[in-house]
Amino acid sequence: MMERDKPAGELLSEEVCTLTPGPAQEGMRLDAFLAESCPSCTRSFLQKLVKEGRAQVNGKTVKPSFRVSPGEEITLAVPPPRPADILPEPIPLDILYEDEDLIFVNKPKGMVVHPAAGHPSGTLVNALLYHCQGSLSGIGGVLRPGIVHRIDQNTTGSLVACKNDAAHLKVAEQLKEHTITRKYRAIVHGRLEADGTVRASIGRHPIRRKEMAADVPGGKPAVTHYHVLEQFRDYTYIECQLETGRTHQIRVHMKSIGHPILGDEVYGPARCPVKGLQGQTLHAMTLGLIHPSAGTYIEVNAPLPEYFQSLLMRLPKV
């Protein structure tokens, strides 16, 4: 476990985790296997650790391109986080739940989760650093302290951050095993007559590299279940439950069946038919997981934002 209360000048301990490939991972590159096993870490960060000798297979140092086999013991030593250059900012947070391990927040529309190109400040991470006084897990890297999963800039709702590395590892494992409850609310174009499931792999778009696409070569399996809540003349209000958690999953899946998210500026129509709507009508409502310390199930619900409720009231009925 990462120690956080050491006196000034004393080194923090590193976090060591042990992983074992299964039959499905046979022949995978080591860096790809680690990226699949540690979804909160970027592949480039993991490659760097392998090159530094912090990953071993059966006690031996190998290269990122090493091909793994079932049953091998792979150890990964994650170094203690170095001080980040990200400044804490007194940005108000809508906190749904908080304890010494976790903090659940209701992210507003327009807020980026962590600093990136074009968004050096004003992010959720800046706000969390201020609120938590720097007590956040370091496994996600210098730019993503505490962050174990993300939602898009223009998606609102529930998001959990981890305050220590032990909690981070346990929550990341649940993400990997697809055991976390994630339910979204969305308004989509067109009328859906019944509940359904979309099973389509998702990968990087072969031409528009900033976008994702369904059923492209190299895509990863993805499953989205949707439930019809209310029908309108030209739209349908639905609840989506994620079985997997791929980038832009709901947005890509709903587009793939001809029902893109209303207001989606990337995967929807070029011109939004609803005047004044900024960004997609997608809200992460329910988030539930096994508490990393207590071992009990905990679930939070983020209420629909006011703009979303107002839109539901004024959309033309059937």
PDB file of C-alpha atoms in Angstrom:
ATOM      1  CA  MET A   1       0.000   0.000   0.000  1.00  0.00           C
ATOM      2  CA  MET A   2       1.269   3.491  -0.814  1.00  0.00           C
ATOM      3  CA  GLU A   3       2.244   5.354   2.332  1.00  0.00           C
ATOM      4  CA  ARG A   4       1.112   8.965   2.314  1.00  0.00           C
ATOM      5  CA  ASP A   5       2.096  10.310   5.729  1.00  0.00           C
ATOM      6  CA  LYS A   6       5.882  10.016   5.641  1.00  0.00           C
ATOM      7  CA  PRO A   7       7.950  12.856   7.121  1.00  0.00           C
ATOM      8  CA  ALA A   8       9.427  15.315   4.622  1.00  0.00           C
ATOM      9  CA  GLY A   9      12.429  13.893   2.804  1.00  0.00           C
ATOM     10  CA  GLU A  10      11.567  10.223   3.440  1.00  0.00           C
ATOM     11  CA  LEU A  11      10.935   8.136   0.341  1.00  0.00           C
ATOM     12  CA  LEU A  12       7.493   6.783  -0.409  1.00  0.00           C
ATOM     13  CA  SER A  13       7.177   3.058  -1.022  1.00  0.00           C
ATOM     14  CA  GLU A  14       6.433   1.683  -4.473  1.00  0.00           C
ATOM     15  CA  GLU A  15       3.337  -0.377  -5.271  1.00  0.00           C
ATOM     16  CA  VAL A  16       4.016  -3.919  -6.533  1.00  0.00           C
ATOM     17  CA  CYS A  17       1.249  -5.957  -8.155  1.00  0.00           C
ATOM     18  CA  THR A  18       1.332  -9.521  -9.458  1.00  0.00           C
ATOM     19  CA  LEU A  19      -0.561 -10.537 -12.585  1.00  0.00           C
ATOM     20  CA  THR A  20      -1.072 -13.879 -14.334  1.00  0.00           C
ATOM     21  CA  PRO A  21      -2.128 -14.144 -18.007  1.00  0.00           C
ATOM     22  CA  GLY A  22      -4.952 -16.493 -18.878  1.00  0.00           C
ATOM     23  CA  PRO A  23      -5.511 -18.528 -22.059  1.00  0.00           C
ATOM     24  CA  ALA A  24      -7.180 -15.554 -23.760  1.00  0.00           C
ATOM     25  CA  GLN A  25      -4.004 -13.479 -23.354  1.00  0.00           C
ATOM     26  CA  GLU A  26      -1.607 -16.051 -24.820  1.00  0.00           C
ATOM     27  CA  GLY A  27       0.788 -14.417 -27.260  1.00  0.00           C
ATOM     28  CA  MET A  28      -0.085 -10.836 -26.269  1.00  0.00           C
ATOM     29  CA  ARG A  29       2.687  -8.297 -26.071  1.00  0.00           C
ATOM     30  CA  LEU A  30       3.613  -7.568 -22.473  1.00  0.00           C
ATOM     31  CA  ASP A  31       2.796  -3.861 -22.777  1.00  0.00           C
ATOM     32  CA  ALA A  32      -0.609  -4.689 -24.290  1.00  0.00           C
ATOM     33  CA  PHE A  33      -1.328  -7.210 -21.511  1.00  0.00           C
ATOM     34  CA  LEU A  34      -0.397  -4.666 -18.839  1.00  0.00           C
ATOM     35  CA  ALA A  35      -2.566  -2.015 -20.495  1.00  0.00           C
ATOM     36  CA  GLU A  36      -5.519  -4.441 -20.478  1.00  0.00           C
ATOM     37  CA  SER A  37      -4.858  -5.407 -16.859  1.00  0.00           C
ATOM     38  CA  CYS A  38      -4.340  -1.825 -15.662  1.00  0.00           C
ATOM     39  CA  PRO A  39      -7.004   0.203 -17.524  1.00  0.00           C
ATOM     40  CA  SER A  40      -6.295   3.337 -15.480  1.00  0.00           C
ATOM     41  CA  CYS A  41      -2.695   3.529 -16.788  1.00  0.00           C
ATOM     42  CA  THR A  42      -1.735   4.600 -20.288  1.00  0.00           C
ATOM     43  CA  ARG A  43       0.125   2.133 -22.473  1.00  0.00           C
ATOM     44  CA  SER A  44       2.990   4.617 -22.932  1.00  0.00           C
ATOM     45  CA  PHE A  45       3.364   4.914 -19.146  1.00  0.00           C
ATOM     46  CA  LEU A  46       3.457   1.126 -18.795  1.00  0.00           C
ATOM     47  CA  GLN A  47       5.978   0.801 -21.625  1.00  0.00           C
ATOM     48  CA  LYS A  48       8.189   3.254 -19.785  1.00  0.00           C
ATOM     49  CA  LEU A  49       7.997   1.133 -16.620  1.00  0.00           C
ATOM     50  CA  VAL A  50       8.900  -2.026 -18.590  1.00  0.00           C
ATOM     51  CA  LYS A  51      11.887  -0.312 -20.187  1.00  0.00           C
ATOM     52  CA  GLU A  52      13.011   0.812 -16.723  1.00  0.00           C
ATOM     53  CA  GLY A  53      13.014  -2.829 -15.599  1.00  0.00           C
ATOM     54  CA  ARG A  54      10.009  -2.414 -13.327  1.00  0.00           C
ATOM     55  CA  ALA A  55       8.154  -5.319 -14.959  1.00  0.00           C
ATOM     56  CA  GLN A  56       9.426  -8.887 -14.698  1.00  0.00           C
ATOM     57  CA  VAL A  57       8.205 -12.201 -16.063  1.00  0.00           C
ATOM     58  CA  ASN A  58       9.013 -15.144 -13.801  1.00  0.00           C
ATOM     59  CA  GLY A  59      11.646 -12.976 -12.137  1.00  0.00           C
ATOM     60  CA  LYS A  60      13.354 -11.874 -15.355  1.00  0.00           C
ATOM     61  CA  THR A  61      13.432  -8.426 -16.943  1.00  0.00           C
ATOM     62  CA  VAL A  62      12.016  -8.392 -20.494  1.00  0.00           C
ATOM     63  CA  LYS A  63      11.133  -5.952 -23.259  1.00  0.00           C
ATOM     64  CA  PRO A  64       7.681  -4.421 -23.889  1.00  0.00           C
ATOM     65  CA  SER A  65       7.366  -6.631 -26.987  1.00  0.00           C
ATOM     66  CA  PHE A  66       7.774  -9.854 -24.967  1.00  0.00           C
ATOM     67  CA  ARG A  67       4.928 -12.311 -25.700  1.00  0.00           C
ATOM     68  CA  VAL A  68       3.188 -13.553 -22.562  1.00  0.00           C
ATOM     69  CA  SER A  69       2.015 -17.108 -21.869  1.00  0.00           C
ATOM     70  CA  PRO A  70      -0.740 -18.424 -19.565  1.00  0.00           C
ATOM     71  CA  GLY A  71       0.383 -19.112 -16.009  1.00  0.00           C
ATOM     72  CA  GLU A  72       3.432 -16.849 -16.030  1.00  0.00           C
ATOM     73  CA  GLU A  73       3.962 -14.656 -12.973  1.00  0.00           C
ATOM     74  CA  ILE A  74       4.273 -11.041 -14.021  1.00  0.00           C
ATOM     75  CA  THR A  75       5.211  -8.451 -11.426  1.00  0.00           C
ATOM     76  CA  LEU A  76       4.858  -4.723 -11.980  1.00  0.00           C
ATOM     77  CA  ALA A  77       6.455  -2.199  -9.640  1.00  0.00           C
ATOM     78  CA  VAL A  78       4.755   1.189  -9.890  1.00  0.00           C
ATOM     79  CA  PRO A  79       7.006   3.960  -8.535  1.00  0.00           C
ATOM     80  CA  PRO A  80       5.688   6.469  -6.023  1.00  0.00           C
ATOM     81  CA  PRO A  81       4.141   9.490  -7.689  1.00  0.00           C
ATOM     82  CA  ARG A  82       6.423  12.451  -8.292  1.00  0.00           C
ATOM     83  CA  PRO A  83       5.108  15.896  -7.458  1.00  0.00           C
ATOM     84  CA  ALA A  84       2.759  17.094 -10.148  1.00  0.00           C
ATOM     85  CA  ASP A  85       2.945  20.476 -11.807  1.00  0.00           C
ATOM     86  CA  ILE A  86      -0.845  20.680 -11.703  1.00  0.00           C
ATOM     87  CA  LEU A  87      -2.030  23.422  -9.399  1.00  0.00           C
ATOM     88  CA  PRO A  88      -4.917  22.879  -6.982  1.00  0.00           C
ATOM     89  CA  GLU A  89      -7.806  25.191  -7.814  1.00  0.00           C
ATOM     90  CA  PRO A  90     -10.751  26.125  -5.559  1.00  0.00           C
ATOM     91  CA  ILE A  91     -13.366  24.887  -8.032  1.00  0.00           C
ATOM     92  CA  PRO A  92     -16.687  23.894  -6.404  1.00  0.00           C
ATOM     93  CA  LEU A  93     -17.451  20.183  -6.439  1.00  0.00           C
ATOM     94  CA  ASP A  94     -20.843  18.492  -6.272  1.00  0.00           C
ATOM     95  CA  ILE A  95     -19.835  15.631  -3.949  1.00  0.00           C
ATOM     96  CA  LEU A  96     -22.141  12.605  -3.924  1.00  0.00           C
ATOM     97  CA  TYR A  97     -20.128  10.575  -1.385  1.00  0.00           C
ATOM     98  CA  GLU A  98     -16.699  10.765   0.231  1.00  0.00           C
ATOM     99  CA  ASP A  99     -14.573   8.794   2.697  1.00  0.00           C
ATOM    100  CA  GLU A 100     -10.855   8.140   3.269  1.00  0.00           C
ATOM    101  CA  ASP A 101     -10.582   5.928   0.161  1.00  0.00           C
ATOM    102  CA  LEU A 102     -13.008   7.294  -2.413  1.00  0.00           C
ATOM    103  CA  ILE A 103     -14.731  10.436  -3.561  1.00  0.00           C
ATOM    104  CA  PHE A 104     -17.749  10.318  -5.882  1.00  0.00           C
ATOM    105  CA  VAL A 105     -18.580  13.556  -7.684  1.00  0.00           C
ATOM    106  CA  ASN A 106     -21.275  14.752 -10.050  1.00  0.00           C
ATOM    107  CA  LYS A 107     -19.257  16.206 -12.940  1.00  0.00           C
ATOM    108  CA  PRO A 108     -20.857  19.183 -14.688  1.00  0.00           C
ATOM    109  CA  LYS A 109     -21.068  19.596 -18.465  1.00  0.00           C
ATOM    110  CA  GLY A 110     -18.047  21.267 -19.997  1.00  0.00           C
ATOM    111  CA  MET A 111     -15.547  20.161 -17.354  1.00  0.00           C
ATOM    112  CA  VAL A 112     -12.583  18.118 -18.566  1.00  0.00           C
ATOM    113  CA  VAL A 113     -11.565  15.297 -16.214  1.00  0.00           C
ATOM    114  CA  HIS A 114      -7.784  15.822 -16.280  1.00  0.00           C
ATOM    115  CA  PRO A 115      -5.315  18.286 -17.850  1.00  0.00           C
ATOM    116  CA  ALA A 116      -4.570  17.707 -21.524  1.00  0.00           C
ATOM    117  CA  ALA A 117      -3.671  19.706 -24.601  1.00  0.00           C
ATOM    118  CA  GLY A 118      -5.885  22.775 -24.650  1.00  0.00           C
ATOM    119  CA  HIS A 119      -7.065  22.237 -21.068  1.00  0.00           C
ATOM    120  CA  PRO A 120      -4.139  22.910 -18.703  1.00  0.00           C
ATOM    121  CA  SER A 121      -6.378  24.049 -15.841  1.00  0.00           C
ATOM    122  CA  GLY A 122      -9.976  24.182 -14.673  1.00  0.00           C
ATOM    123  CA  THR A 123     -10.235  20.388 -14.745  1.00  0.00           C
ATOM    124  CA  LEU A 124     -11.733  17.968 -12.272  1.00  0.00           C
ATOM    125  CA  VAL A 125      -8.201  16.986 -11.211  1.00  0.00           C
ATOM    126  CA  ASN A 126      -7.414  20.623 -10.337  1.00  0.00           C
ATOM    127  CA  ALA A 127     -10.554  20.715  -8.206  1.00  0.00           C
ATOM    128  CA  LEU A 128      -9.818  17.356  -6.538  1.00  0.00           C
ATOM    129  CA  LEU A 129      -6.251  18.368  -5.669  1.00  0.00           C
ATOM    130  CA  TYR A 130      -7.601  21.409  -3.853  1.00  0.00           C
ATOM    131  CA  HIS A 131     -10.431  19.604  -2.089  1.00  0.00           C
ATOM    132  CA  CYS A 132      -8.411  16.502  -1.124  1.00  0.00           C
ATOM    133  CA  GLN A 133      -5.289  18.524  -0.278  1.00  0.00           C
ATOM    134  CA  GLY A 134      -3.169  16.413  -2.606  1.00  0.00           C
ATOM    135  CA  SER A 135      -4.255  13.082  -1.110  1.00  0.00           C
ATOM    136  CA  LEU A 136      -4.951  11.201  -4.342  1.00  0.00           C
ATOM    137  CA  SER A 137      -3.655   7.956  -5.831  1.00  0.00           C
ATOM    138  CA  GLY A 138      -0.641   8.219  -8.114  1.00  0.00           C
ATOM    139  CA  ILE A 139      -1.053   5.150 -10.326  1.00  0.00           C
ATOM    140  CA  GLY A 140      -2.793   7.118 -13.070  1.00  0.00           C
ATOM    141  CA  GLY A 141       0.329   9.232 -13.591  1.00  0.00           C
ATOM    142  CA  VAL A 142       1.327  12.807 -12.890  1.00  0.00           C
ATOM    143  CA  LEU A 143      -1.453  14.325 -14.993  1.00  0.00           C
ATOM    144  CA  ARG A 144      -4.214  12.044 -13.665  1.00  0.00           C
ATOM    145  CA  PRO A 145      -3.866  11.718  -9.876  1.00  0.00           C
ATOM    146  CA  GLY A 146      -6.822   9.830  -8.437  1.00  0.00           C
ATOM    147  CA  ILE A 147      -8.417   9.212 -11.809  1.00  0.00           C
ATOM    148  CA  VAL A 148      -9.416   5.594 -12.431  1.00  0.00           C
ATOM    149  CA  HIS A 149     -11.983   6.208 -15.209  1.00  0.00           C
ATOM    150  CA  ARG A 150     -13.269   9.132 -17.234  1.00  0.00           C
ATOM    151  CA  ILE A 151     -16.396  10.544 -18.807  1.00  0.00           C
ATOM    152  CA  ASP A 152     -16.435  12.948 -21.743  1.00  0.00           C
ATOM    153  CA  GLN A 153     -16.190  16.709 -21.381  1.00  0.00           C
ATOM    154  CA  ASN A 154     -19.824  17.242 -22.354  1.00  0.00           C
ATOM    155  CA  THR A 155     -21.155  14.247 -20.437  1.00  0.00           C
ATOM    156  CA  THR A 156     -22.461  14.967 -16.952  1.00  0.00           C
ATOM    157  CA  GLY A 157     -22.774  12.763 -13.904  1.00  0.00           C
ATOM    158  CA  SER A 158     -21.173  10.250 -11.577  1.00  0.00           C
ATOM    159  CA  LEU A 159     -17.425   9.725 -11.472  1.00  0.00           C
ATOM    160  CA  VAL A 160     -15.259   8.163  -8.755  1.00  0.00           C
ATOM    161  CA  ALA A 161     -11.688   9.129  -7.846  1.00  0.00           C
ATOM    162  CA  CYS A 162      -9.365   7.225  -5.515  1.00  0.00           C
ATOM    163  CA  LYS A 163      -7.465   8.760  -2.632  1.00  0.00           C
ATOM    164  CA  ASN A 164      -4.783   6.085  -2.306  1.00  0.00           C
ATOM    165  CA  ASP A 165      -3.118   3.475  -4.491  1.00  0.00           C
ATOM    166  CA  ALA A 166      -4.573   0.477  -2.663  1.00  0.00           C
ATOM    167  CA  ALA A 167      -8.103   1.714  -3.412  1.00  0.00           C
ATOM    168  CA  HIS A 168      -7.105   2.570  -6.980  1.00  0.00           C
ATOM    169  CA  LEU A 169      -5.859  -0.955  -7.711  1.00  0.00           C
ATOM    170  CA  LYS A 170      -9.039  -2.562  -6.376  1.00  0.00           C
ATOM    171  CA  VAL A 171     -11.371  -0.250  -8.281  1.00  0.00           C
ATOM    172  CA  ALA A 172      -9.288  -0.676 -11.467  1.00  0.00           C
ATOM    173  CA  GLU A 173      -9.600  -4.453 -11.094  1.00  0.00           C
ATOM    174  CA  GLN A 174     -13.396  -4.131 -10.944  1.00  0.00           C
ATOM    175  CA  LEU A 175     -13.321  -2.011 -14.089  1.00  0.00           C
ATOM    176  CA  LYS A 176     -11.231  -4.668 -15.807  1.00  0.00           C
ATOM    177  CA  GLU A 177     -13.643  -7.420 -14.734  1.00  0.00           C
ATOM    178  CA  HIS A 178     -16.677  -5.325 -15.800  1.00  0.00           C
ATOM    179  CA  THR A 179     -18.296  -5.671 -12.377  1.00  0.00           C
ATOM    180  CA  ILE A 180     -18.918  -1.968 -11.755  1.00  0.00           C
ATOM    181  CA  THR A 181     -22.517  -0.797 -12.215  1.00  0.00           C
ATOM    182  CA  ARG A 182     -22.681   2.062 -14.722  1.00  0.00           C
ATOM    183  CA  LYS A 183     -26.079   3.323 -15.865  1.00  0.00           C
ATOM    184  CA  TYR A 184     -26.510   6.348 -18.111  1.00  0.00           C
ATOM    185  CA  ARG A 185     -29.496   8.383 -19.214  1.00  0.00           C
ATOM    186  CA  ALA A 186     -29.625   9.619 -22.803  1.00  0.00           C
ATOM    187  CA  ILE A 187     -31.928  11.106 -25.404  1.00  0.00           C
ATOM    188  CA  VAL A 188     -31.407   9.630 -28.867  1.00  0.00           C
ATOM    189  CA  HIS A 189     -32.605  10.550 -32.335  1.00  0.00           C
ATOM    190  CA  GLY A 190     -35.556   8.570 -33.643  1.00  0.00           C
ATOM    191  CA  ARG A 191     -38.014   6.253 -31.930  1.00  0.00           C
ATOM    192  CA  LEU A 192     -36.847   3.038 -30.328  1.00  0.00           C
ATOM    193  CA  GLU A 193     -39.800   0.700 -29.923  1.00  0.00           C
ATOM    194  CA  ALA A 194     -38.265  -1.798 -27.515  1.00  0.00           C
ATOM    195  CA  ASP A 195     -35.317  -2.524 -25.238  1.00  0.00           C
ATOM    196  CA  GLY A 196     -32.203  -3.976 -26.791  1.00  0.00           C
ATOM    197  CA  THR A 197     -28.494  -4.736 -26.661  1.00  0.00           C
ATOM    198  CA  VAL A 198     -25.717  -3.520 -28.933  1.00  0.00           C
ATOM    199  CA  ARG A 199     -22.789  -5.913 -29.324  1.00  0.00           C
ATOM    200  CA  ALA A 200     -20.207  -4.293 -31.579  1.00  0.00           C
ATOM    201  CA  SER A 201     -16.469  -3.964 -31.120  1.00  0.00           C
ATOM    202  CA  ILE A 202     -15.080  -0.442 -30.835  1.00  0.00           C
ATOM    203  CA  GLY A 203     -11.758   0.829 -32.117  1.00  0.00           C
ATOM    204  CA  ARG A 204     -10.055   3.907 -33.505  1.00  0.00           C
ATOM    205  CA  HIS A 205     -11.664   5.253 -36.697  1.00  0.00           C
ATOM    206  CA  PRO A 206      -9.372   4.325 -39.624  1.00  0.00           C
ATOM    207  CA  ILE A 207      -9.491   7.838 -41.112  1.00  0.00           C
ATOM    208  CA  ARG A 208     -10.746  10.281 -38.464  1.00  0.00           C
ATOM    209  CA  ARG A 209      -8.235   9.329 -35.794  1.00  0.00           C
ATOM    210  CA  LYS A 210      -9.822  11.422 -33.030  1.00  0.00           C
ATOM    211  CA  GLU A 211     -13.014   9.409 -33.348  1.00  0.00           C
ATOM    212  CA  MET A 212     -13.962   5.864 -32.460  1.00  0.00           C
ATOM    213  CA  ALA A 213     -15.996   3.522 -34.650  1.00  0.00           C
ATOM    214  CA  ALA A 214     -17.926   0.270 -34.404  1.00  0.00           C
ATOM    215  CA  ASP A 215     -16.759  -2.992 -35.976  1.00  0.00           C
ATOM    216  CA  VAL A 216     -13.385  -1.766 -37.216  1.00  0.00           C
ATOM    217  CA  PRO A 217     -10.256  -3.967 -37.484  1.00  0.00           C
ATOM    218  CA  GLY A 218      -8.513  -4.254 -34.130  1.00  0.00           C
ATOM    219  CA  GLY A 219     -11.551  -3.080 -32.178  1.00  0.00           C
ATOM    220  CA  LYS A 220     -12.204  -4.323 -28.645  1.00  0.00           C
ATOM    221  CA  PRO A 221     -15.416  -6.136 -27.653  1.00  0.00           C
ATOM    222  CA  ALA A 222     -18.094  -3.799 -26.337  1.00  0.00           C
ATOM    223  CA  VAL A 223     -21.622  -4.371 -25.054  1.00  0.00           C
ATOM    224  CA  THR A 224     -24.299  -1.771 -24.251  1.00  0.00           C
ATOM    225  CA  HIS A 225     -27.773  -2.631 -22.962  1.00  0.00           C
ATOM    226  CA  TYR A 226     -30.512  -0.016 -23.421  1.00  0.00           C
ATOM    227  CA  HIS A 227     -33.971   0.331 -21.900  1.00  0.00           C
ATOM    228  CA  VAL A 228     -36.690   2.608 -23.285  1.00  0.00           C
ATOM    229  CA  LEU A 229     -37.951   5.045 -20.654  1.00  0.00           C
ATOM    230  CA  GLU A 230     -40.121   7.398 -22.737  1.00  0.00           C
ATOM    231  CA  GLN A 231     -40.934   7.962 -26.391  1.00  0.00           C
ATOM    232  CA  PHE A 232     -41.279  11.348 -28.038  1.00  0.00           C
ATOM    233  CA  ARG A 233     -42.316  12.293 -31.544  1.00  0.00           C
ATOM    234  CA  ASP A 234     -38.761  12.397 -32.902  1.00  0.00           C
ATOM    235  CA  TYR A 235     -36.647  11.116 -30.003  1.00  0.00           C
ATOM    236  CA  THR A 236     -36.428   8.403 -27.336  1.00  0.00           C
ATOM    237  CA  TYR A 237     -35.371   8.787 -23.725  1.00  0.00           C
ATOM    238  CA  ILE A 238     -33.376   5.704 -22.690  1.00  0.00           C
ATOM    239  CA  GLU A 239     -31.274   4.216 -19.917  1.00  0.00           C
ATOM    240  CA  CYS A 240     -28.040   2.548 -21.011  1.00  0.00           C
ATOM    241  CA  GLN A 241     -26.118   0.069 -18.895  1.00  0.00           C
ATOM    242  CA  LEU A 242     -22.508  -0.609 -19.788  1.00  0.00           C
ATOM    243  CA  GLU A 243     -21.218  -4.148 -19.747  1.00  0.00           C
ATOM    244  CA  THR A 244     -17.842  -2.880 -20.989  1.00  0.00           C
ATOM    245  CA  GLY A 245     -16.290   0.577 -20.844  1.00  0.00           C
ATOM    246  CA  ARG A 246     -14.762   1.563 -24.190  1.00  0.00           C
ATOM    247  CA  THR A 247     -14.020   5.133 -25.209  1.00  0.00           C
ATOM    248  CA  HIS A 248     -17.218   6.878 -26.426  1.00  0.00           C
ATOM    249  CA  GLN A 249     -18.992   3.518 -26.134  1.00  0.00           C
ATOM    250  CA  ILE A 250     -22.611   4.645 -25.799  1.00  0.00           C
ATOM    251  CA  ARG A 251     -22.181   7.408 -28.378  1.00  0.00           C
ATOM    252  CA  VAL A 252     -20.622   5.036 -30.928  1.00  0.00           C
ATOM    253  CA  HIS A 253     -23.036   2.177 -30.264  1.00  0.00           C
ATOM    254  CA  MET A 254     -26.161   4.306 -30.567  1.00  0.00           C
ATOM    255  CA  LYS A 255     -24.868   5.822 -33.804  1.00  0.00           C
ATOM    256  CA  SER A 256     -24.157   2.315 -35.124  1.00  0.00           C
ATOM    257  CA  ILE A 257     -27.843   1.372 -34.848  1.00  0.00           C
ATOM    258  CA  GLY A 258     -29.056   4.640 -36.383  1.00  0.00           C
ATOM    259  CA  HIS A 259     -29.991   6.423 -33.143  1.00  0.00           C
ATOM    260  CA  PRO A 260     -27.166   8.845 -32.263  1.00  0.00           C
ATOM    261  CA  ILE A 261     -27.248  10.845 -29.043  1.00  0.00           C
ATOM    262  CA  LEU A 262     -29.140  14.129 -29.348  1.00  0.00           C
ATOM    263  CA  GLY A 263     -26.655  17.017 -29.360  1.00  0.00           C
ATOM    264  CA  ASP A 264     -23.610  14.831 -30.079  1.00  0.00           C
ATOM    265  CA  GLU A 265     -21.383  17.116 -32.144  1.00  0.00           C
ATOM    266  CA  VAL A 266     -19.089  14.267 -33.253  1.00  0.00           C
ATOM    267  CA  TYR A 267     -21.322  11.261 -33.910  1.00  0.00           C
ATOM    268  CA  GLY A 268     -24.650  12.997 -34.480  1.00  0.00           C
ATOM    269  CA  PRO A 269     -26.065  15.160 -37.289  1.00  0.00           C
ATOM    270  CA  ALA A 270     -23.982  18.151 -38.388  1.00  0.00           C
ATOM    271  CA  ARG A 271     -26.663  20.540 -37.141  1.00  0.00           C
ATOM    272  CA  CYS A 272     -28.418  20.012 -33.817  1.00  0.00           C
ATOM    273  CA  PRO A 273     -32.205  20.268 -34.334  1.00  0.00           C
ATOM    274  CA  VAL A 274     -32.806  21.532 -30.775  1.00  0.00           C
ATOM    275  CA  LYS A 275     -32.070  25.251 -30.478  1.00  0.00           C
ATOM    276  CA  GLY A 276     -29.527  26.254 -27.833  1.00  0.00           C
ATOM    277  CA  LEU A 277     -28.446  22.740 -26.869  1.00  0.00           C
ATOM    278  CA  GLN A 278     -24.732  22.567 -26.073  1.00  0.00           C
ATOM    279  CA  GLY A 279     -23.226  19.083 -26.264  1.00  0.00           C
ATOM    280  CA  GLN A 280     -24.728  15.625 -26.052  1.00  0.00           C
ATOM    281  CA  THR A 281     -27.643  14.669 -23.834  1.00  0.00           C
ATOM    282  CA  LEU A 282     -25.771  11.930 -21.995  1.00  0.00           C
ATOM    283  CA  HIS A 283     -25.707  11.680 -18.200  1.00  0.00           C
ATOM    284  CA  ALA A 284     -23.865   9.136 -16.043  1.00  0.00           C
ATOM    285  CA  MET A 285     -26.555   8.623 -13.436  1.00  0.00           C
ATOM    286  CA  THR A 286     -25.711   5.488 -11.441  1.00  0.00           C
ATOM    287  CA  LEU A 287     -22.275   4.280 -10.364  1.00  0.00           C
ATOM    288  CA  GLY A 288     -21.860   1.306  -8.050  1.00  0.00           C
ATOM    289  CA  LEU A 289     -18.898  -0.766  -6.910  1.00  0.00           C
ATOM    290  CA  ILE A 290     -17.484  -2.876  -4.099  1.00  0.00           C
ATOM    291  CA  HIS A 291     -15.841  -0.577  -1.565  1.00  0.00           C
ATOM    292  CA  PRO A 292     -12.081  -1.275  -1.609  1.00  0.00           C
ATOM    293  CA  SER A 293     -11.770  -1.330   2.197  1.00  0.00           C
ATOM    294  CA  ALA A 294     -15.203  -2.259   3.549  1.00  0.00           C
ATOM    295  CA  GLY A 295     -15.866  -4.949   0.935  1.00  0.00           C
ATOM    296  CA  THR A 296     -19.521  -3.899   0.709  1.00  0.00           C
ATOM    297  CA  TYR A 297     -21.433  -2.620  -2.309  1.00  0.00           C
ATOM    298  CA  ILE A 298     -21.797   1.135  -2.546  1.00  0.00           C
ATOM    299  CA  GLU A 299     -23.880   2.990  -5.131  1.00  0.00           C
ATOM    300  CA  VAL A 300     -24.450   6.659  -5.903  1.00  0.00           C
ATOM    301  CA  ASN A 301     -26.938   8.407  -8.169  1.00  0.00           C
ATOM    302  CA  ALA A 302     -26.344  11.791  -9.763  1.00  0.00           C
ATOM    303  CA  PRO A 303     -29.603  13.661 -10.420  1.00  0.00           C
ATOM    304  CA  LEU A 304     -30.351  14.748 -13.956  1.00  0.00           C
ATOM    305  CA  PRO A 305     -29.031  18.269 -14.602  1.00  0.00           C
ATOM    306  CA  GLU A 306     -31.613  21.010 -14.924  1.00  0.00           C
ATOM    307  CA  TYR A 307     -31.103  21.486 -18.672  1.00  0.00           C
ATOM    308  CA  PHE A 308     -31.769  17.759 -19.235  1.00  0.00           C
ATOM    309  CA  GLN A 309     -34.977  17.787 -17.171  1.00  0.00           C
ATOM    310  CA  SER A 310     -36.166  20.938 -18.924  1.00  0.00           C
ATOM    311  CA  LEU A 311     -35.544  19.377 -22.332  1.00  0.00           C
ATOM    312  CA  LEU A 312     -37.588  16.301 -21.419  1.00  0.00           C
ATOM    313  CA  MET A 313     -40.459  18.595 -20.458  1.00  0.00           C
ATOM    314  CA  ARG A 314     -40.503  20.478 -23.770  1.00  0.00           C
ATOM    315  CA  LEU A 315     -39.822  17.766 -26.362  1.00  0.00           C
ATOM    316  CA  PRO A 316     -42.941  17.122 -28.506  1.00  0.00           C
ATOM    317  CA  LYS A 317     -44.801  13.998 -27.382  1.00  0.00           C
ATOM    318  CA  VAL A 318     -45.872  11.141 -29.606  1.00  0.00           C
TER     319      VAL A 318
END
